[in-house]
Coordinates of N, CA and C in Angstrom, one line a residue:
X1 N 62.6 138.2 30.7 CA 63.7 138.3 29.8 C 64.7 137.2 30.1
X2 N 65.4 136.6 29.2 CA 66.1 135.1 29.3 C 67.5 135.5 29.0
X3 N 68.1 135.2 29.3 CA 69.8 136.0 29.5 C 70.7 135.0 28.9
X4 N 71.7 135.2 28.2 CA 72.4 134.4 27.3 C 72.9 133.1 28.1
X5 N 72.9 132.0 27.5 CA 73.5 130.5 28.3 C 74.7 130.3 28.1
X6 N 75.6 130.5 29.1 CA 76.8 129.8 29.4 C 77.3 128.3 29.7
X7 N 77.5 127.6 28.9 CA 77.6 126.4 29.3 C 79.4 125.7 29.4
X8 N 79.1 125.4 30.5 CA 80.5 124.9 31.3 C 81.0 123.6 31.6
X9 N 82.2 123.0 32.2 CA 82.4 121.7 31.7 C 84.3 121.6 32.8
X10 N 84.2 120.9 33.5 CA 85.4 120.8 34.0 C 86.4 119.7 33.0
X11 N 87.4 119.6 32.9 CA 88.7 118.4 32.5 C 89.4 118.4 32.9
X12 N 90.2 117.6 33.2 CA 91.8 117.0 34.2 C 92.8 117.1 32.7
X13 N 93.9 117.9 32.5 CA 94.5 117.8 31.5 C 95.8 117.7 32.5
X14 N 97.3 117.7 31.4 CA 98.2 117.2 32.5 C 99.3 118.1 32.8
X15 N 97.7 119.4 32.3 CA 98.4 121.0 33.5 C 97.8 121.4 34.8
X16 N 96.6 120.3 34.9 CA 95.9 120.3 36.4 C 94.2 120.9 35.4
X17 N 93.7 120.7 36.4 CA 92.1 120.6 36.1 C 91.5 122.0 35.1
X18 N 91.1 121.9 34.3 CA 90.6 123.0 33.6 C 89.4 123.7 33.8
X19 N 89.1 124.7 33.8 CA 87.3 125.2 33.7 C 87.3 125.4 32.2
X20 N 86.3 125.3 31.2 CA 86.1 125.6 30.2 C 84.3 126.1 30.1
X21 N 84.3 127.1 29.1 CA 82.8 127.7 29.2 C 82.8 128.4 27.6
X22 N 81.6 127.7 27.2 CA 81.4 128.5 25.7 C 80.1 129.1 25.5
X23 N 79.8 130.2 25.0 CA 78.6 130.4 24.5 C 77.9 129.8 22.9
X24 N 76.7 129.8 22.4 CA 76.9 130.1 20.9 C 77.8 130.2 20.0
X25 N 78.3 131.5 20.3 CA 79.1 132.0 19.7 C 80.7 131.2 19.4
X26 N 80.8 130.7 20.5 CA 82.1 130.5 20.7 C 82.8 130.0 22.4
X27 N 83.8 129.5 22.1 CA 85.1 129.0 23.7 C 84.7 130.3 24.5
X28 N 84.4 130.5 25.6 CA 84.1 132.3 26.0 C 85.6 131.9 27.1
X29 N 85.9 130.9 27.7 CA 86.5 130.7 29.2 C 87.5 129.4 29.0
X30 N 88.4 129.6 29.4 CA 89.6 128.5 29.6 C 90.3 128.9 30.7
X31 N 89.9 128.3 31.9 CA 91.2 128.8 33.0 C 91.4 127.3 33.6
X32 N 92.8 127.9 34.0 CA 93.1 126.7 35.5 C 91.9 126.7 36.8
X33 N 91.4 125.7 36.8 CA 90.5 125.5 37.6 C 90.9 125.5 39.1
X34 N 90.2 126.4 40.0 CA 90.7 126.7 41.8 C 89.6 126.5 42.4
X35 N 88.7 125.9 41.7 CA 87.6 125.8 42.5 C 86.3 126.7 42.6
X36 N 86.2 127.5 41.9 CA 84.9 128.4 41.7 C 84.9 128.8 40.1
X37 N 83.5 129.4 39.9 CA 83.5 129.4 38.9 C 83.9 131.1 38.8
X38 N 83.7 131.7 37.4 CA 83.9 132.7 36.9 C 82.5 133.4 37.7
X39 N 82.5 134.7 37.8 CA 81.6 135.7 38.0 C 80.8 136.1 36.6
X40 N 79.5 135.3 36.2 CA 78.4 135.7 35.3 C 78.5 137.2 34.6
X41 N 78.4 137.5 33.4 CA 78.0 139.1 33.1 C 76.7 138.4 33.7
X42 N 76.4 140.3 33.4 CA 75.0 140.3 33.9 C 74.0 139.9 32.7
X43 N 73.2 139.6 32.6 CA 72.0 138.3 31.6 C 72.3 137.3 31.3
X44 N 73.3 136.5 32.0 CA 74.2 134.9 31.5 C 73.3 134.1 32.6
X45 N 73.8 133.1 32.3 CA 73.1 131.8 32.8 C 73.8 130.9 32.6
X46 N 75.0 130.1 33.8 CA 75.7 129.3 33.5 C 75.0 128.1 33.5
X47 N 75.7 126.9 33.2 CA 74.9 125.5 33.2 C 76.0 124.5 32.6
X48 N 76.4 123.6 34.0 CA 77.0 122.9 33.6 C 77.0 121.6 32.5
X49 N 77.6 121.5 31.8 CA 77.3 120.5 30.2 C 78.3 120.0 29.7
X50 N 78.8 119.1 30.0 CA 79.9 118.4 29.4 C 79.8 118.0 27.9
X51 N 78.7 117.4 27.3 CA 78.3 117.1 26.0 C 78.7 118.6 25.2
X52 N 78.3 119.7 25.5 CA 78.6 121.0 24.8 C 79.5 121.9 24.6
X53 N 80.5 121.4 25.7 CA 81.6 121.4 25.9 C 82.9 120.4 25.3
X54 N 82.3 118.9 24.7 CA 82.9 118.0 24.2 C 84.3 118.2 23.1
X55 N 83.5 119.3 21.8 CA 84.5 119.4 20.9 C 85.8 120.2 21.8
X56 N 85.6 121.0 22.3 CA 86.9 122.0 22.8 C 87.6 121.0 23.8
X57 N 86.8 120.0 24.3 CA 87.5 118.9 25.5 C 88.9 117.9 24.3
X58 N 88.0 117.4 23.3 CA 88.4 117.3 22.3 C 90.0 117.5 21.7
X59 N 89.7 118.7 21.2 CA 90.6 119.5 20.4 C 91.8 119.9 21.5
X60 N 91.6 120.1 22.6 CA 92.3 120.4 23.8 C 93.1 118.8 24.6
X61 N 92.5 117.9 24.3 CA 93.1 116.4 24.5 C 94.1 116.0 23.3
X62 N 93.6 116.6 21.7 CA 94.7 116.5 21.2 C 95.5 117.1 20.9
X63 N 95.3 118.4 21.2 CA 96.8 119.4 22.0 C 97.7 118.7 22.9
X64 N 97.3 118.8 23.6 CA 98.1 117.6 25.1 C 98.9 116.5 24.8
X65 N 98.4 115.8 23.4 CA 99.0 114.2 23.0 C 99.7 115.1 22.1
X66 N 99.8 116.3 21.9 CA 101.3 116.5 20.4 C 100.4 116.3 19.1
X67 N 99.3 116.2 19.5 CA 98.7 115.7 17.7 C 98.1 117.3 17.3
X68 N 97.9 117.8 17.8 CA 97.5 119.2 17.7 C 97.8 120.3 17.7
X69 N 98.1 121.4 16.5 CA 99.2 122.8 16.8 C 98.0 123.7 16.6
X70 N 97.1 123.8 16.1 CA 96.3 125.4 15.8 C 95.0 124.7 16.2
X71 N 94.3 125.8 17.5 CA 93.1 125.2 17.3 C 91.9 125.9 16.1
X72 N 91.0 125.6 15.4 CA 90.2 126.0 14.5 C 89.0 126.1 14.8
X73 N 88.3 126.5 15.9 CA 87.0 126.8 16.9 C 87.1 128.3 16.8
X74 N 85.8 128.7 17.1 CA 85.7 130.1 17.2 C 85.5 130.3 18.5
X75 N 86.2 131.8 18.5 CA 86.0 132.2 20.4 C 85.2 133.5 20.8
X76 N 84.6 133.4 21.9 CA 84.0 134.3 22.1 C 84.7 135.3 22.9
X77 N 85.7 136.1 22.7 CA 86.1 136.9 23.6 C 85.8 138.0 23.9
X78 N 85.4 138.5 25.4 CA 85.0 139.3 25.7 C 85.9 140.3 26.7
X79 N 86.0 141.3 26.0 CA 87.2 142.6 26.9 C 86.9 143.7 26.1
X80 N 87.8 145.0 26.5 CA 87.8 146.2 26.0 C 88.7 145.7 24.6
X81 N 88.6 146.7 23.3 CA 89.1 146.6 22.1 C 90.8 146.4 22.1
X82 N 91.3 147.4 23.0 CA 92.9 147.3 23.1 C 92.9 145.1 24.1
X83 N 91.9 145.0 24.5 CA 92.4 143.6 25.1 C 92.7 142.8 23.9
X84 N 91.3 142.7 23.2 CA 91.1 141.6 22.1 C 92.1 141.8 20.9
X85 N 92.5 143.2 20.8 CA 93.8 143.4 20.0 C 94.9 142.5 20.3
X86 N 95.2 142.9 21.6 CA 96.3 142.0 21.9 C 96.3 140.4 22.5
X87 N 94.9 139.9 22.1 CA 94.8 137.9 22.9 C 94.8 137.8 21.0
X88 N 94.3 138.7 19.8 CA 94.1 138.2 18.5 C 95.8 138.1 18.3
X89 N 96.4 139.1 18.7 CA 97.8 139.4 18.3 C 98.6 137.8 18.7
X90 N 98.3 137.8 19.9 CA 98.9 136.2 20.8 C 98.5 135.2 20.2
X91 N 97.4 134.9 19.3 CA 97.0 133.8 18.5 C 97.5 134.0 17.1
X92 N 98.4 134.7 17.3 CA 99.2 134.7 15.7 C 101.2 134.3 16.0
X93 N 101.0 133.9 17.3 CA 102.5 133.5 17.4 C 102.5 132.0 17.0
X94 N 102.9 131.1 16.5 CA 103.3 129.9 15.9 C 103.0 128.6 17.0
X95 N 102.7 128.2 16.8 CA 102.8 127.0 17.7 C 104.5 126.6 17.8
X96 N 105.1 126.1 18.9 CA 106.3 125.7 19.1 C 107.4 127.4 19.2
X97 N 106.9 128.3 19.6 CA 107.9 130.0 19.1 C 107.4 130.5 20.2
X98 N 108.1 131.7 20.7 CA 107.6 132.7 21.8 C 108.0 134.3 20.9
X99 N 107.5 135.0 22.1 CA 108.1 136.1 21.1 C 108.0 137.2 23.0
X100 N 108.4 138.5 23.0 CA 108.6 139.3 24.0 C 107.4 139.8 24.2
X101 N 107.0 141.1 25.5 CA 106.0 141.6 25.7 C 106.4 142.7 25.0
X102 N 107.5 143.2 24.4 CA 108.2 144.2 23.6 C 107.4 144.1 22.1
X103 N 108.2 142.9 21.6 CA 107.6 142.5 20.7 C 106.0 142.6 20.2
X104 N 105.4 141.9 20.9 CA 103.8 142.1 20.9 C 102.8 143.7 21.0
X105 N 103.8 144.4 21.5 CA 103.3 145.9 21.9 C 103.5 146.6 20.5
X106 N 104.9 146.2 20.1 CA 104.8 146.7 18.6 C 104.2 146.2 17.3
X107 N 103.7 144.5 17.4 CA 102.6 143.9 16.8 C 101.2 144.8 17.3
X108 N 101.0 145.3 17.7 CA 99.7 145.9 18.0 C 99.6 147.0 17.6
X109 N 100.8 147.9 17.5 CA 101.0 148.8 17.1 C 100.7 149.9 17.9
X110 N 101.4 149.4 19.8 CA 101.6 150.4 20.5 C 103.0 149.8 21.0
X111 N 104.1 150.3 20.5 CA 104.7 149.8 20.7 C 105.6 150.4 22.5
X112 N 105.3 151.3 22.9 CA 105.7 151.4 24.3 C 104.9 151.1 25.2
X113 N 104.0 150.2 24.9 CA 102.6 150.0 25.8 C 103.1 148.4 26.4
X114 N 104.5 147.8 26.4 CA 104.7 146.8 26.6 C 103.8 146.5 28.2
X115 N 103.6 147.3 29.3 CA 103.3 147.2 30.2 C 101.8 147.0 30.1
X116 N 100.8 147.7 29.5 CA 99.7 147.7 29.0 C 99.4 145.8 28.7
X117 N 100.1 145.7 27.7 CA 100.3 144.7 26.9 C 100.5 143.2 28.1
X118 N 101.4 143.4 28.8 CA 101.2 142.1 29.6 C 100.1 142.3 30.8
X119 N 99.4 143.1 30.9 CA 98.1 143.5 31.6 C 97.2 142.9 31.2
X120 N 97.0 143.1 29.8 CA 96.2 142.1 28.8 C 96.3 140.6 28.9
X121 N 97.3 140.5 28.6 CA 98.1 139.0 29.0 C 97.2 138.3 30.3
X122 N 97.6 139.0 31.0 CA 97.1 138.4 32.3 C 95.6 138.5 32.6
X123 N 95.1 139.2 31.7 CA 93.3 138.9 31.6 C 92.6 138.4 30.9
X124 N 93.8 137.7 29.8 CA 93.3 136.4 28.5 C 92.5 135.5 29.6
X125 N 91.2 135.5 28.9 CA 89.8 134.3 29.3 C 90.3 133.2 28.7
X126 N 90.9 133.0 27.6 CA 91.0 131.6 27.4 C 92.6 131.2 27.1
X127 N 93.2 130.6 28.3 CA 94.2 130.4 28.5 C 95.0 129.0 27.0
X128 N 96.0 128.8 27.0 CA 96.7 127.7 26.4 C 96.2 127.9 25.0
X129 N 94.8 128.2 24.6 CA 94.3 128.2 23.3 C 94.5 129.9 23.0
X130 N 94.3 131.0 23.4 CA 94.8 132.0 23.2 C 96.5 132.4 23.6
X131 N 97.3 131.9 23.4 CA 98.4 130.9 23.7 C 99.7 132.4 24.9
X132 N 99.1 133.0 25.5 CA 99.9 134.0 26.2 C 101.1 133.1 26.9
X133 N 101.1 132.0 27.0 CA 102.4 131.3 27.3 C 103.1 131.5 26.3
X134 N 103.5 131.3 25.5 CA 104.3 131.8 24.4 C 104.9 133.4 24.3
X135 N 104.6 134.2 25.3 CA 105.5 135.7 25.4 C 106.5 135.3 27.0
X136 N 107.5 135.8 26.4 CA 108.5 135.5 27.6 C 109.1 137.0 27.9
X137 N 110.0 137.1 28.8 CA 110.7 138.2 29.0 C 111.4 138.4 28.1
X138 N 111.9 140.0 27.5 CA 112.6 140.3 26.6 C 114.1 139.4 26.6
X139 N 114.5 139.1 27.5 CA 116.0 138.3 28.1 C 115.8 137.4 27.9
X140 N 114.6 136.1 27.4 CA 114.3 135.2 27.1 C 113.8 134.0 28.6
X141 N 113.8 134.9 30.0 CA 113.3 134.3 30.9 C 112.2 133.7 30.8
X142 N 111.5 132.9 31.6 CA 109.7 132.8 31.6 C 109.5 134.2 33.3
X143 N 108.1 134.8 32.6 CA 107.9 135.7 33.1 C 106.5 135.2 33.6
X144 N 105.7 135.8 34.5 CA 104.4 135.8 35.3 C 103.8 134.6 34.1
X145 N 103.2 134.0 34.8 CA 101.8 133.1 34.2 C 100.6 133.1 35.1
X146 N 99.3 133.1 34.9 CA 97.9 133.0 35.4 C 98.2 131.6 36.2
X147 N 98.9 130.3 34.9 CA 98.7 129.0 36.0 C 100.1 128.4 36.3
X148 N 101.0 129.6 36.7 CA 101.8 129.3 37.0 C 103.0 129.1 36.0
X149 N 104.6 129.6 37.0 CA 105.3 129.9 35.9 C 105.8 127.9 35.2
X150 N 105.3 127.0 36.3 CA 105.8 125.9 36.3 C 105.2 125.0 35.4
X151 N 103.7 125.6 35.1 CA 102.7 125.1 33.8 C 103.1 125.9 32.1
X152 N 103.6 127.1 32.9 CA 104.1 127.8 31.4 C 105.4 127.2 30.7
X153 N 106.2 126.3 31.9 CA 107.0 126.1 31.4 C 106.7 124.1 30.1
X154 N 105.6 123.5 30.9 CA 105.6 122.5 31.0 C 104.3 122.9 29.4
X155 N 103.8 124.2 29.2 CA 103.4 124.0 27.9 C 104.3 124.5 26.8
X156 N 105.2 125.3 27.1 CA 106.2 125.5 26.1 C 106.9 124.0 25.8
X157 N 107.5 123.2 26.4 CA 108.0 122.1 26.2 C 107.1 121.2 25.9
X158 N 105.8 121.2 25.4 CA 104.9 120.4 25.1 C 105.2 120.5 23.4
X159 N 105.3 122.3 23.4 CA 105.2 122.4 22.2 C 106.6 122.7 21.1
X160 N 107.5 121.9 21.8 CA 108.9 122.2 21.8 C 110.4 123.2 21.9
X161 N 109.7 124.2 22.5 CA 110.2 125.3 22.6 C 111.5 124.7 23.7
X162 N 113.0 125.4 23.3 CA 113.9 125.1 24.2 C 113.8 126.5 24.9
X163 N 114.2 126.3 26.7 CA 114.2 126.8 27.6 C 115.6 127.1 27.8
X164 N 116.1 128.2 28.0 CA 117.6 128.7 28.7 C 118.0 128.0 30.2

Protein backbone atom coordinates (compact mmCIF):
# COMPACT_ATOMS: atom_id res chain seq x y z
CA UNK A 1 0.00 0.00 0.00
CA UNK A 2 1.58 3.50 -1.21
CA UNK A 3 0.91 6.39 1.14
CA UNK A 4 0.13 9.82 -0.07
CA UNK A 5 3.37 12.10 -1.50
CA UNK A 6 4.39 15.02 0.29
CA UNK A 7 6.50 17.08 -1.60
CA UNK A 8 8.78 19.64 0.01
CA UNK A 9 11.05 22.49 -0.98
CA UNK A 10 13.20 24.91 1.23
CA UNK A 11 13.39 29.12 0.26
CA UNK A 12 15.39 31.99 1.83
CA UNK A 13 12.57 34.82 1.87
CA UNK A 14 13.39 38.06 3.84
CA UNK A 15 11.67 36.57 6.97
CA UNK A 16 14.46 33.87 7.16
CA UNK A 17 14.30 30.40 5.48
CA UNK A 18 11.00 28.77 4.78
CA UNK A 19 9.83 25.06 4.70
CA UNK A 20 7.06 24.62 2.31
CA UNK A 21 5.17 21.18 1.56
CA UNK A 22 2.14 20.53 -0.79
CA UNK A 23 0.17 17.56 -1.59
CA UNK A 24 -2.14 17.15 -4.75
CA UNK A 25 -4.44 18.68 -3.31
CA UNK A 26 -2.98 21.68 -2.27
CA UNK A 27 0.08 24.15 0.04
CA UNK A 28 -0.39 21.40 3.11
CA UNK A 29 2.84 23.35 5.13
CA UNK A 30 4.47 26.79 5.37
CA UNK A 31 6.68 27.26 8.40
CA UNK A 32 9.75 29.08 9.49
CA UNK A 33 12.33 26.73 8.78
CA UNK A 34 14.61 25.42 12.22
CA UNK A 35 15.96 22.79 10.76
CA UNK A 36 13.81 19.62 10.68
CA UNK A 37 11.21 18.69 8.97
CA UNK A 38 7.52 18.32 9.97
CA UNK A 39 6.51 14.80 11.58
CA UNK A 40 4.74 12.69 8.42
CA UNK A 41 0.88 11.59 9.06
CA UNK A 42 0.89 8.20 8.95
CA UNK A 43 0.72 6.93 4.93
CA UNK A 44 2.72 10.20 3.69
CA UNK A 45 5.84 10.06 1.96
CA UNK A 46 7.84 13.22 1.99
CA UNK A 47 10.23 14.00 -1.03
CA UNK A 48 12.02 16.74 -1.47
CA UNK A 49 11.12 18.86 -4.97
CA UNK A 50 11.68 22.15 -5.62
CA UNK A 51 10.21 22.03 -9.26
CA UNK A 52 6.67 21.16 -7.35
CA UNK A 53 6.96 23.40 -5.08
CA UNK A 54 7.88 26.28 -7.75
CA UNK A 55 4.37 27.94 -8.19
CA UNK A 56 3.94 28.65 -4.24
CA UNK A 57 7.90 29.66 -4.26
CA UNK A 58 6.50 31.91 -6.87
CA UNK A 59 3.49 33.50 -5.62
CA UNK A 60 5.31 33.76 -2.20
CA UNK A 61 8.39 35.91 -3.96
CA UNK A 62 5.79 38.04 -5.20
CA UNK A 63 4.29 38.64 -1.95
CA UNK A 64 7.69 39.66 -0.51
CA UNK A 65 8.31 42.34 -3.59
CA UNK A 66 4.72 44.16 -2.74
CA UNK A 67 3.40 42.80 -6.13
CA UNK A 68 1.19 40.38 -4.34
CA UNK A 69 -2.01 40.74 -1.85
CA UNK A 70 -4.28 37.45 -2.11
CA UNK A 71 -2.83 34.26 -2.80
CA UNK A 72 -5.24 32.15 -5.31
CA UNK A 73 -3.65 28.33 -4.76
CA UNK A 74 -5.59 25.87 -3.04
CA UNK A 75 -4.60 24.60 0.35
CA UNK A 76 -4.63 21.52 1.90
CA UNK A 77 -5.36 22.00 5.36
CA UNK A 78 -5.29 19.56 7.70
CA UNK A 79 -6.79 20.00 11.61
CA UNK A 80 -9.93 19.33 13.65
CA UNK A 81 -13.14 21.29 12.09
CA UNK A 82 -13.13 24.12 14.88
CA UNK A 83 -9.23 24.66 13.53
CA UNK A 84 -10.01 25.04 9.77
CA UNK A 85 -12.90 27.28 10.83
CA UNK A 86 -10.76 29.53 12.31
CA UNK A 87 -7.23 29.53 9.57
CA UNK A 88 -10.56 29.92 6.76
CA UNK A 89 -11.82 32.78 9.00
CA UNK A 90 -7.92 34.35 9.07
CA UNK A 91 -7.94 34.13 5.22
CA UNK A 92 -10.76 36.50 5.06
CA UNK A 93 -8.92 39.45 6.86
CA UNK A 94 -7.67 41.95 4.00
CA UNK A 95 -4.39 42.13 3.02
CA UNK A 96 -2.76 45.36 4.58
CA UNK A 97 -5.74 45.12 8.08
CA UNK A 98 -5.52 43.10 11.39
CA UNK A 99 -8.36 42.42 13.36
CA UNK A 100 -8.34 41.01 17.42
CA UNK A 101 -8.44 37.31 18.73
CA UNK A 102 -11.88 38.87 20.09
CA UNK A 103 -12.89 39.70 16.98
CA UNK A 104 -12.16 36.47 15.09
CA UNK A 105 -13.91 34.23 17.88
CA UNK A 106 -17.01 36.05 17.10
CA UNK A 107 -16.33 35.69 13.14
CA UNK A 108 -16.53 31.98 13.92
CA UNK A 109 -19.28 32.28 15.76
CA UNK A 110 -17.85 31.35 19.20
CA UNK A 111 -17.49 34.24 20.35
CA UNK A 112 -15.95 33.64 24.10
CA UNK A 113 -13.70 31.07 22.71
CA UNK A 114 -11.11 33.95 22.04
CA UNK A 115 -8.61 31.60 23.92
CA UNK A 116 -9.56 28.58 21.82
CA UNK A 117 -9.17 30.78 18.96
CA UNK A 118 -5.52 31.91 19.35
CA UNK A 119 -4.75 28.13 20.08
CA UNK A 120 -5.71 27.66 16.60
CA UNK A 121 -3.66 30.51 15.59
CA UNK A 122 -0.74 28.99 16.75
CA UNK A 123 -1.29 25.58 14.95
CA UNK A 124 -1.94 27.34 11.45
CA UNK A 125 0.30 24.87 9.00
CA UNK A 126 0.63 27.36 6.66
CA UNK A 127 2.01 30.48 7.96
CA UNK A 128 2.10 34.24 6.09
CA UNK A 129 -0.38 32.73 3.39
CA UNK A 130 -3.04 31.70 6.05
CA UNK A 131 -2.23 35.25 7.20
CA UNK A 132 -2.49 34.74 11.46
CA UNK A 133 -0.11 37.64 11.54
CA UNK A 134 -2.73 39.94 10.97
CA UNK A 135 -4.63 39.23 14.56
CA UNK A 136 -3.13 41.42 17.22
CA UNK A 137 -4.05 41.98 20.79
CA UNK A 138 -7.38 43.44 21.49
CA UNK A 139 -5.26 46.87 22.69
CA UNK A 140 -3.74 46.78 19.34
CA UNK A 141 -0.29 45.28 20.64
CA UNK A 142 1.53 42.50 18.51
CA UNK A 143 0.90 39.46 20.45
CA UNK A 144 2.69 35.73 20.29
CA UNK A 145 3.89 34.74 16.68
CA UNK A 146 5.12 31.00 15.65
CA UNK A 147 8.11 33.05 13.73
CA UNK A 148 8.46 35.49 15.99
CA UNK A 149 6.98 38.64 17.32
CA UNK A 150 9.89 40.52 15.23
CA UNK A 151 8.83 38.68 11.76
CA UNK A 152 5.14 39.49 12.58
CA UNK A 153 6.03 42.76 12.80
CA UNK A 154 8.26 43.00 9.67
CA UNK A 155 5.14 41.20 7.67
CA UNK A 156 2.61 43.64 8.81
CA UNK A 157 4.75 46.47 7.51
CA UNK A 158 5.30 44.71 4.29
CA UNK A 159 1.79 44.94 3.91
CA UNK A 160 1.36 48.40 5.22
CA UNK A 161 -0.19 48.12 8.28
CA UNK A 162 0.81 51.09 10.83
CA UNK A 163 2.17 49.83 14.23
CA UNK A 164 1.53 51.80 17.61
Amino acid sequence: MSGQTVHYALMESPVGPLLLAATARGLRCLQFHRGKLPEPEKDEVWIESSAMLRLYQDKLQAYFRGELRDFDFDLDLVGTDFQKKCWNALCEIPYGQTCSYAELAEKVGSPKAFRAVGQANHQNPIAIVVPCHRVIGANGTLTGYGGGLETKEKLLQLEGVRLF
